[in-house]
Backbone as a printed PyTorch tensor [residue, N CA C, xyz], in Angstrom:
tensor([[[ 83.9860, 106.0330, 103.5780],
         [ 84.8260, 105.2420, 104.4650],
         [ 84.8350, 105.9240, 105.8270]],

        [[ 84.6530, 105.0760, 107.3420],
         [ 84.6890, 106.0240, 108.2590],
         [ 85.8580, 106.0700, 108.5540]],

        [[ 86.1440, 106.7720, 109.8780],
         [ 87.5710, 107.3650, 110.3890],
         [ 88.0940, 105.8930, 110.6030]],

        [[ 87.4350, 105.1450, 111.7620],
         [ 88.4610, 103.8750, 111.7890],
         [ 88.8460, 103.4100, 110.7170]],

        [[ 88.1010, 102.9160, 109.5140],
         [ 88.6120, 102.2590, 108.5820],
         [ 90.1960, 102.8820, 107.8780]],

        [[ 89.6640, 104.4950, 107.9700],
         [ 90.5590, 105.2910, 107.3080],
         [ 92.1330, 105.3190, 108.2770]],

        [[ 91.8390, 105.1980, 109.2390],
         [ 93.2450, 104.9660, 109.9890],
         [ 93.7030, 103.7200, 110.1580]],

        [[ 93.1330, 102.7250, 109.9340],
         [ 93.4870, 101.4630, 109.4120],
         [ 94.1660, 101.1360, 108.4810]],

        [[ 93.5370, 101.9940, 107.6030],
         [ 94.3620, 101.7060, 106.6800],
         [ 95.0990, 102.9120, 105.9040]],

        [[ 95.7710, 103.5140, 106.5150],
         [ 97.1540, 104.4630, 106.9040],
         [ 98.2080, 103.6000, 107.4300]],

        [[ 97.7860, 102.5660, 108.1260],
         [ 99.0570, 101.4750, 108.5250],
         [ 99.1850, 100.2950, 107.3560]],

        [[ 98.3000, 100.2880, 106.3200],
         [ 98.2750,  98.9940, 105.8220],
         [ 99.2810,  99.4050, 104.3110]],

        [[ 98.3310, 100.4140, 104.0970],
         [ 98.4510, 100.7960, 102.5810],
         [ 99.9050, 100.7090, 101.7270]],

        [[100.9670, 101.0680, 102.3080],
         [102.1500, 100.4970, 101.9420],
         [102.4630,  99.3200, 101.6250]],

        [[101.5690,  98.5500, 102.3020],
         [101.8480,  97.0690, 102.2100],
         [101.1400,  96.2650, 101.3450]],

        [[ 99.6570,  97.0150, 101.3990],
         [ 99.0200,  96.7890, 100.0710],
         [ 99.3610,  96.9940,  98.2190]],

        [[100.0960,  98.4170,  98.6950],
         [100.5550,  98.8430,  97.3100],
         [101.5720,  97.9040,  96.5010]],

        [[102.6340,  97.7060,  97.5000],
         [103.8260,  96.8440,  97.3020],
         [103.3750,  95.2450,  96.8310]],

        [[102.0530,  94.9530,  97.2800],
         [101.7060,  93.5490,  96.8600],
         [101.2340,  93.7060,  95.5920]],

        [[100.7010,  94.7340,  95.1890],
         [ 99.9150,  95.1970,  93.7770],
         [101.2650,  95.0900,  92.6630]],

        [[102.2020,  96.0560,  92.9590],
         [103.0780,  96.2980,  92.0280],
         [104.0240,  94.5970,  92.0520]],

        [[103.6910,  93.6120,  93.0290],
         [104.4080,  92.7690,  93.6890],
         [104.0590,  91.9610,  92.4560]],

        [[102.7620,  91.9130,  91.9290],
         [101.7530,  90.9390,  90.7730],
         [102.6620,  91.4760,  89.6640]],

        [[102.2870,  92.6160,  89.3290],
         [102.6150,  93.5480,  88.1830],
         [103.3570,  94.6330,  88.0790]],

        [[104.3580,  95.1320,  87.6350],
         [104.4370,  96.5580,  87.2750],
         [103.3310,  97.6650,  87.5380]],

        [[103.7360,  98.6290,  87.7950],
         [102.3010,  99.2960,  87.4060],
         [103.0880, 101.0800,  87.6170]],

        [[102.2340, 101.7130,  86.9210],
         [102.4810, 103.3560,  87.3230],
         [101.5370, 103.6930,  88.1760]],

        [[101.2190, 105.0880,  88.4080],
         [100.2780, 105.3520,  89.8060],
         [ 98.8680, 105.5060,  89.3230]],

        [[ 98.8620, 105.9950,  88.2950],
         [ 97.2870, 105.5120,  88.0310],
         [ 96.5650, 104.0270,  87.7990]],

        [[ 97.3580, 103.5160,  87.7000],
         [ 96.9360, 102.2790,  87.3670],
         [ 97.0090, 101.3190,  88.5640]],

        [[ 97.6520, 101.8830,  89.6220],
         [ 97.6790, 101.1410,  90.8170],
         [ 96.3660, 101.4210,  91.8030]],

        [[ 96.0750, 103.2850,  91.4690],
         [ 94.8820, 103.2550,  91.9680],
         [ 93.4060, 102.9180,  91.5270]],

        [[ 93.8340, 102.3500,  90.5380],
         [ 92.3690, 101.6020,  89.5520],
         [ 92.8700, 100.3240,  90.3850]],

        [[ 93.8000,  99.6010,  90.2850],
         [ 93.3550,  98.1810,  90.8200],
         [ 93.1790,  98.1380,  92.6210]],

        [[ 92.8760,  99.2150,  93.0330],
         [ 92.8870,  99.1180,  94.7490],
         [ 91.3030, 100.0100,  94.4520]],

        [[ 90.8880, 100.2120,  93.2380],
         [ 89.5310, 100.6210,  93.5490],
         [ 88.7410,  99.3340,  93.0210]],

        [[ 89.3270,  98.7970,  92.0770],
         [ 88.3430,  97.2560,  91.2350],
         [ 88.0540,  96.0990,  92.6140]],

        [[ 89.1840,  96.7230,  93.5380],
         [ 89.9480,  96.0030,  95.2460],
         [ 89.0050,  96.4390,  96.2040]],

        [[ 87.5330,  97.7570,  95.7570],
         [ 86.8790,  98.3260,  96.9080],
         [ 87.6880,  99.4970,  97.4230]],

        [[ 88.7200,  99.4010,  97.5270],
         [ 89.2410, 100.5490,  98.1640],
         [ 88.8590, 101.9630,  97.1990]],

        [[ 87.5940, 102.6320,  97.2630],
         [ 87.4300, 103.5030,  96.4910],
         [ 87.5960, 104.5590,  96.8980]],

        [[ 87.6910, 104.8960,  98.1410],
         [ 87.7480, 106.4070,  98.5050],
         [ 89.4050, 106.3750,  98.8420]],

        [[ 90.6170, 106.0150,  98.3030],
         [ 91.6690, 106.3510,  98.2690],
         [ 91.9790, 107.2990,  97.2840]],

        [[ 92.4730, 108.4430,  97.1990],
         [ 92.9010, 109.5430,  96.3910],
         [ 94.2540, 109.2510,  95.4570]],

        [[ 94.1110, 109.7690,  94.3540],
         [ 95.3980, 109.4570,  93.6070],
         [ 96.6040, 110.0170,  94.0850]],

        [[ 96.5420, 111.3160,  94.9550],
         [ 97.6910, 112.0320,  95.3480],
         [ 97.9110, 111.3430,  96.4270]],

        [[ 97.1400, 110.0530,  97.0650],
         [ 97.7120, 109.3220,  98.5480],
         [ 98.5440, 108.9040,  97.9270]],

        [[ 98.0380, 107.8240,  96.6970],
         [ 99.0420, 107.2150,  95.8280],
         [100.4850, 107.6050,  95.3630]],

        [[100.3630, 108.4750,  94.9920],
         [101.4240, 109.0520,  94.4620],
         [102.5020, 109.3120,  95.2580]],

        [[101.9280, 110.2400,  96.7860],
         [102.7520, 110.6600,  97.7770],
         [103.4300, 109.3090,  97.9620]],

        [[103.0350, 108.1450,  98.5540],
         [103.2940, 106.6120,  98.7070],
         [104.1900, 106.4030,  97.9580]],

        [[104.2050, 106.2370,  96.7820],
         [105.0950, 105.8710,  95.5710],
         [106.5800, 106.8470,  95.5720]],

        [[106.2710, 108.2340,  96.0990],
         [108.0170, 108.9130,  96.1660],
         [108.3130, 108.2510,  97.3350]],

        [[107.6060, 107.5510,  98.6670],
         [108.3230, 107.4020,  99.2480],
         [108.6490, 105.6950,  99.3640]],

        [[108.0010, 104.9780,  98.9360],
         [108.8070, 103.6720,  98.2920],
         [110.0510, 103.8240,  97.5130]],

        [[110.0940, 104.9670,  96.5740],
         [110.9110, 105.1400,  96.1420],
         [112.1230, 105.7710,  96.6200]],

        [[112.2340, 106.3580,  97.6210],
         [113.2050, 107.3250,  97.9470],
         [113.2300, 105.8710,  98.8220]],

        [[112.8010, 105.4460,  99.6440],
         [113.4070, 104.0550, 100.8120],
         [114.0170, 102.8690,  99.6810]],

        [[113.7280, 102.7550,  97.9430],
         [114.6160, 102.2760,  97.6560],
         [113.8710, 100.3240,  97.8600]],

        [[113.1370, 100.1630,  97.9690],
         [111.8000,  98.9660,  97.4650],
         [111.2430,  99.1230,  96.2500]],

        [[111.2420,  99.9500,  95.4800],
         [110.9790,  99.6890,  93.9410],
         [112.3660, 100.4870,  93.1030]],

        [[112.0780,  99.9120,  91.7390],
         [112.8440, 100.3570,  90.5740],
         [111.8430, 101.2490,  89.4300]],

        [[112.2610, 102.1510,  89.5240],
         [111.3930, 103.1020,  88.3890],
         [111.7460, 103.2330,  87.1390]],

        [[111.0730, 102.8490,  86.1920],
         [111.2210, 102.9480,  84.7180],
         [110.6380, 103.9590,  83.8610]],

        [[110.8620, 105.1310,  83.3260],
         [110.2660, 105.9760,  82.8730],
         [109.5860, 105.6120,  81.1780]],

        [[108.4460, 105.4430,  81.3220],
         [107.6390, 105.1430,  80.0330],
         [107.3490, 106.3750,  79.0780]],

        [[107.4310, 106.0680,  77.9110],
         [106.3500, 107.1550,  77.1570],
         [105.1000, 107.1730,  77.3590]],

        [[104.3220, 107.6870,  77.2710],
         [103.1170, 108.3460,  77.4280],
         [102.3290, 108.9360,  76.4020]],

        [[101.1780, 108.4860,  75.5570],
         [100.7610, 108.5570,  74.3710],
         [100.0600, 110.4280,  75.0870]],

        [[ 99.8570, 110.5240,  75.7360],
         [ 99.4090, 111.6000,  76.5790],
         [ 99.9370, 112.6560,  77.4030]],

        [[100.9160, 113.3440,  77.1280],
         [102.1700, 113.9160,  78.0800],
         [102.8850, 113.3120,  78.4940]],

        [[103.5820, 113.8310,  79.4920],
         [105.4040, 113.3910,  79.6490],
         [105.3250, 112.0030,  79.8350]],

        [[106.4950, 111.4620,  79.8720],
         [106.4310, 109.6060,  80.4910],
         [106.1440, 109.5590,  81.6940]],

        [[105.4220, 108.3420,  81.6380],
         [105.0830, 107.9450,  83.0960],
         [106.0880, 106.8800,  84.0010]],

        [[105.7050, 107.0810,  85.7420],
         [106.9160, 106.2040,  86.3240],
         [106.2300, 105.1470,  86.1860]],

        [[107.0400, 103.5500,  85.8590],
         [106.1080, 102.4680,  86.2990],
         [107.0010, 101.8200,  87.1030]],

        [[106.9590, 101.6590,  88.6690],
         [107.6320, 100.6540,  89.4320],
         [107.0480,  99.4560,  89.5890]],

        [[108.5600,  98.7140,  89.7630],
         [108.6270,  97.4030,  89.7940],
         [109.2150,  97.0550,  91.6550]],

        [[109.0070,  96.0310,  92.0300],
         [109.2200,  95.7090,  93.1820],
         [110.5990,  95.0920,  93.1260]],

        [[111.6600,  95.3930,  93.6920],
         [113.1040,  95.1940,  93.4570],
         [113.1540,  94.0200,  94.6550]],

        [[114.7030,  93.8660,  95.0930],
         [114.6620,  92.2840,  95.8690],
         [114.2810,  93.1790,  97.4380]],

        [[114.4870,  94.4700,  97.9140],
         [114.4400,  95.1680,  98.7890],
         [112.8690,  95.4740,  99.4220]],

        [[112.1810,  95.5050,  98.2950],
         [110.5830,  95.7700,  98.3060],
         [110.2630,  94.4220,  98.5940]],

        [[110.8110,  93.3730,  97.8010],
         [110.1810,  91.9170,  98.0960],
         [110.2300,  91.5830,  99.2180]],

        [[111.3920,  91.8300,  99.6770],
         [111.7710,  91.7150, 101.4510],
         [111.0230,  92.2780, 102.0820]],

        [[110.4990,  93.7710, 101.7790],
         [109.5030,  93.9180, 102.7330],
         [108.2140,  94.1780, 102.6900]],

        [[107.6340,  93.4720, 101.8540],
         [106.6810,  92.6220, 101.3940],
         [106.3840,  91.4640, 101.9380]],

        [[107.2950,  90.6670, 102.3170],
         [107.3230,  89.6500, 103.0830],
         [107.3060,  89.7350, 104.9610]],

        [[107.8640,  90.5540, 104.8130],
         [107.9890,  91.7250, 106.3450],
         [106.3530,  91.7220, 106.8250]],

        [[105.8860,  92.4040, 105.7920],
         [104.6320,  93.1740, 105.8850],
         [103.5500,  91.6110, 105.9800]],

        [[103.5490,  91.1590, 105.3270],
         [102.6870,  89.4210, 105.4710],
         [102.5580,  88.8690, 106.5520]],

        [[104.4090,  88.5620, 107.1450],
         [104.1800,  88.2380, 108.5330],
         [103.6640,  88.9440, 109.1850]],

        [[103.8730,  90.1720, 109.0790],
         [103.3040,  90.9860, 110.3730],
         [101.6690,  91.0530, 110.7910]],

        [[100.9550,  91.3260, 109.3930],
         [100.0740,  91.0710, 109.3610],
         [ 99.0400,  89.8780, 109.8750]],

        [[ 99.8100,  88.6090, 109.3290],
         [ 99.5300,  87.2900, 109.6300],
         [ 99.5770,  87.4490, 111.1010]],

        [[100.0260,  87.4440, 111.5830],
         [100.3500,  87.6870, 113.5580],
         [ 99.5420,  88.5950, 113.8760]],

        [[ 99.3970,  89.7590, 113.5970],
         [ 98.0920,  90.7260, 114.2310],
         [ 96.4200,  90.3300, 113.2530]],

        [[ 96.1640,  89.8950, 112.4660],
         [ 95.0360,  88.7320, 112.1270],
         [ 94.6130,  87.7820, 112.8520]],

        [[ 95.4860,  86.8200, 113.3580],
         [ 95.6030,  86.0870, 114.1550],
         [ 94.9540,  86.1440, 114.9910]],

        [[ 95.7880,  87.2960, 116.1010],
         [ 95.6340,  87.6750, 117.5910],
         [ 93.7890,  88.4990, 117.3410]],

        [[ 93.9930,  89.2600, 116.3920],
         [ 93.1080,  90.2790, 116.7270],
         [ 91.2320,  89.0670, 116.5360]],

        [[ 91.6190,  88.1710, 115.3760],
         [ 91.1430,  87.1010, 114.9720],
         [ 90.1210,  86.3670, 116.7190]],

        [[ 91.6340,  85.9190, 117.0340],
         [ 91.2480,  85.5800, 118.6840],
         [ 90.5680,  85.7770, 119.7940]],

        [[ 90.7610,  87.4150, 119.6450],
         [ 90.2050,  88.4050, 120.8580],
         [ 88.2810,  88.1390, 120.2210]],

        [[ 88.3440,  88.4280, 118.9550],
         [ 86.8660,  88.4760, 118.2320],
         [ 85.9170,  87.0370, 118.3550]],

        [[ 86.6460,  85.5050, 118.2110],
         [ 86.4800,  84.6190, 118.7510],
         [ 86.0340,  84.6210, 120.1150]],

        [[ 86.9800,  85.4350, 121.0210],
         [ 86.6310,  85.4570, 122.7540],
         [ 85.5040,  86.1910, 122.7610]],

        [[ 84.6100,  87.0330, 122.3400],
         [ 83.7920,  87.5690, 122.3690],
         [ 82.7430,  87.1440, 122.1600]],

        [[ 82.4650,  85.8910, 121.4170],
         [ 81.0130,  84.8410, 120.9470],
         [ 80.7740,  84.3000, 122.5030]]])
């Protein structure tokens, strides 16, 4: 992945994650399998993870502690009404800089 892409998506990735867990539940490994099945392959599990304490500490997901056929339980968050909200946040915003940026790329043909 080059640098632009990679700082691209340093602004996105929150917003991506939150749509993932938005479908499904999920714990952190399993979120970074479906953002790699997604292409996103050179994301690290510890981006993931770091991401996930801090969804969690801002209080956009609900954490459920699972057993684990494999060591301790795992977290699996769910997207609460707070995450949905800004989830929806994150769409518009997006939708509007797509748009515009959409435009400028149009002006260029």
């Amino acid at each position: 992945m080059g640098k632009q892409m990679t700082e691209m998506l340093k602004g996105t990735l929150e917003g991506i994650v939150l749509a993932i867990i938005a479908v499904q539940p999920a714990h952190g490994y399993d979120i970074t399998a479906r953002l790699r099945e997604r292409g996103f392959t050179d994301i690290a599990e510890g981006t993931i993870y770091a991401l996930l304490v801090r969804v969690e500490q801002r209080g956009l997901v609900d954490v459920e502690k699972v057993p684990s056929e494999k060591g301790p339980p795992r977290k699996v968050f769910t997207l609460n009404a707070k995450g949905h909200d800004e989830l929806e946040e994150f769409w518009r915003t997006w939708s509007f800089l797509a748009e515009r940026i959409e435009q400028l790329h149009e002006g260029e043909k």
